[in-house]
Amino acid sequence: MESIVDEILQLVKKKMIEQSGYDRDAYKQLVEETIEYFRERGKLTDDDNDEFIEDQLMDMWEIVSDEFARKKY
């Protein structure tokens, strides 16, 4: 499960850059969209706990925010 969370996180960060959405609300929306995208593509199944994955990603917000603040996109 750890690798799928990392995969989702990398795609979320890419989308943040593409859409210039760097606040918490944009991050949350992109997390939700990306989880749904992974589910549609079969990378997540009914056996995966979407809520747990989303919680893990939301817990990473401070780290992501700091990363973007340092890079100054």
PDB file of C-alpha atoms in Angstrom, residues 35-73:
ATOM      1  CA  ILE A  35      -7.639   8.407  -5.904  1.00  0.00           C
ATOM      2  CA  GLU A  36     -10.708   8.215  -8.152  1.00  0.00           C
ATOM      3  CA  TYR A  37      -8.465   8.156 -11.238  1.00  0.00           C
ATOM      4  CA  PHE A  38      -6.463   5.243  -9.785  1.00  0.00           C
ATOM      5  CA  ARG A  39      -9.709   3.428  -8.955  1.00  0.00           C
ATOM      6  CA  GLU A  40     -11.027   3.923 -12.517  1.00  0.00           C
ATOM      7  CA  ARG A  41      -7.764   2.580 -13.957  1.00  0.00           C
ATOM      8  CA  GLY A  42      -7.869  -0.498 -11.724  1.00  0.00           C
ATOM      9  CA  LYS A  43      -4.826   0.468  -9.642  1.00  0.00           C
ATOM     10  CA  LEU A  44      -7.119   0.623  -6.602  1.00  0.00           C
ATOM     11  CA  THR A  45      -9.783  -1.985  -5.940  1.00  0.00           C
ATOM     12  CA  ASP A  46     -12.601  -2.495  -3.467  1.00  0.00           C
ATOM     13  CA  ASP A  47     -10.022  -4.173  -1.215  1.00  0.00           C
ATOM     14  CA  ASP A  48      -8.171  -0.860  -0.882  1.00  0.00           C
ATOM     15  CA  ASN A  49      -9.269   1.567   1.802  1.00  0.00           C
ATOM     16  CA  ASP A  50      -9.681   4.894  -0.015  1.00  0.00           C
ATOM     17  CA  GLU A  51     -10.366   6.772   3.205  1.00  0.00           C
ATOM     18  CA  PHE A  52      -7.160   5.479   4.798  1.00  0.00           C
ATOM     19  CA  ILE A  53      -5.162   6.390   1.685  1.00  0.00           C
ATOM     20  CA  GLU A  54      -6.703   9.868   1.609  1.00  0.00           C
ATOM     21  CA  ASP A  55      -5.947  10.349   5.318  1.00  0.00           C
ATOM     22  CA  GLN A  56      -2.315   9.358   4.767  1.00  0.00           C
ATOM     23  CA  LEU A  57      -1.995  11.813   1.891  1.00  0.00           C
ATOM     24  CA  MET A  58      -3.686  14.621   3.821  1.00  0.00           C
ATOM     25  CA  ASP A  59      -1.282  13.993   6.704  1.00  0.00           C
ATOM     26  CA  MET A  60       1.518  14.759   4.233  1.00  0.00           C
ATOM     27  CA  TRP A  61       0.163  18.244   3.425  1.00  0.00           C
ATOM     28  CA  GLU A  62       2.710  20.089   5.587  1.00  0.00           C
ATOM     29  CA  ILE A  63       5.602  18.280   3.918  1.00  0.00           C
ATOM     30  CA  VAL A  64       4.225  18.957   0.430  1.00  0.00           C
ATOM     31  CA  SER A  65       3.499  22.580   1.294  1.00  0.00           C
ATOM     32  CA  ASP A  66       7.030  23.092   2.615  1.00  0.00           C
ATOM     33  CA  GLU A  67       8.485  21.455  -0.485  1.00  0.00           C
ATOM     34  CA  PHE A  68       6.616  23.831  -2.798  1.00  0.00           C
ATOM     35  CA  ALA A  69       7.475  26.836  -0.623  1.00  0.00           C
ATOM     36  CA  ARG A  70      11.181  26.025  -0.961  1.00  0.00           C
ATOM     37  CA  LYS A  71      10.941  25.557  -4.737  1.00  0.00           C
ATOM     38  CA  LYS A  72       8.843  28.725  -5.223  1.00  0.00           C
ATOM     39  CA  TYR A  73       6.729  27.626  -8.192  1.00  0.00           C
TER      40      TYR A  73
END
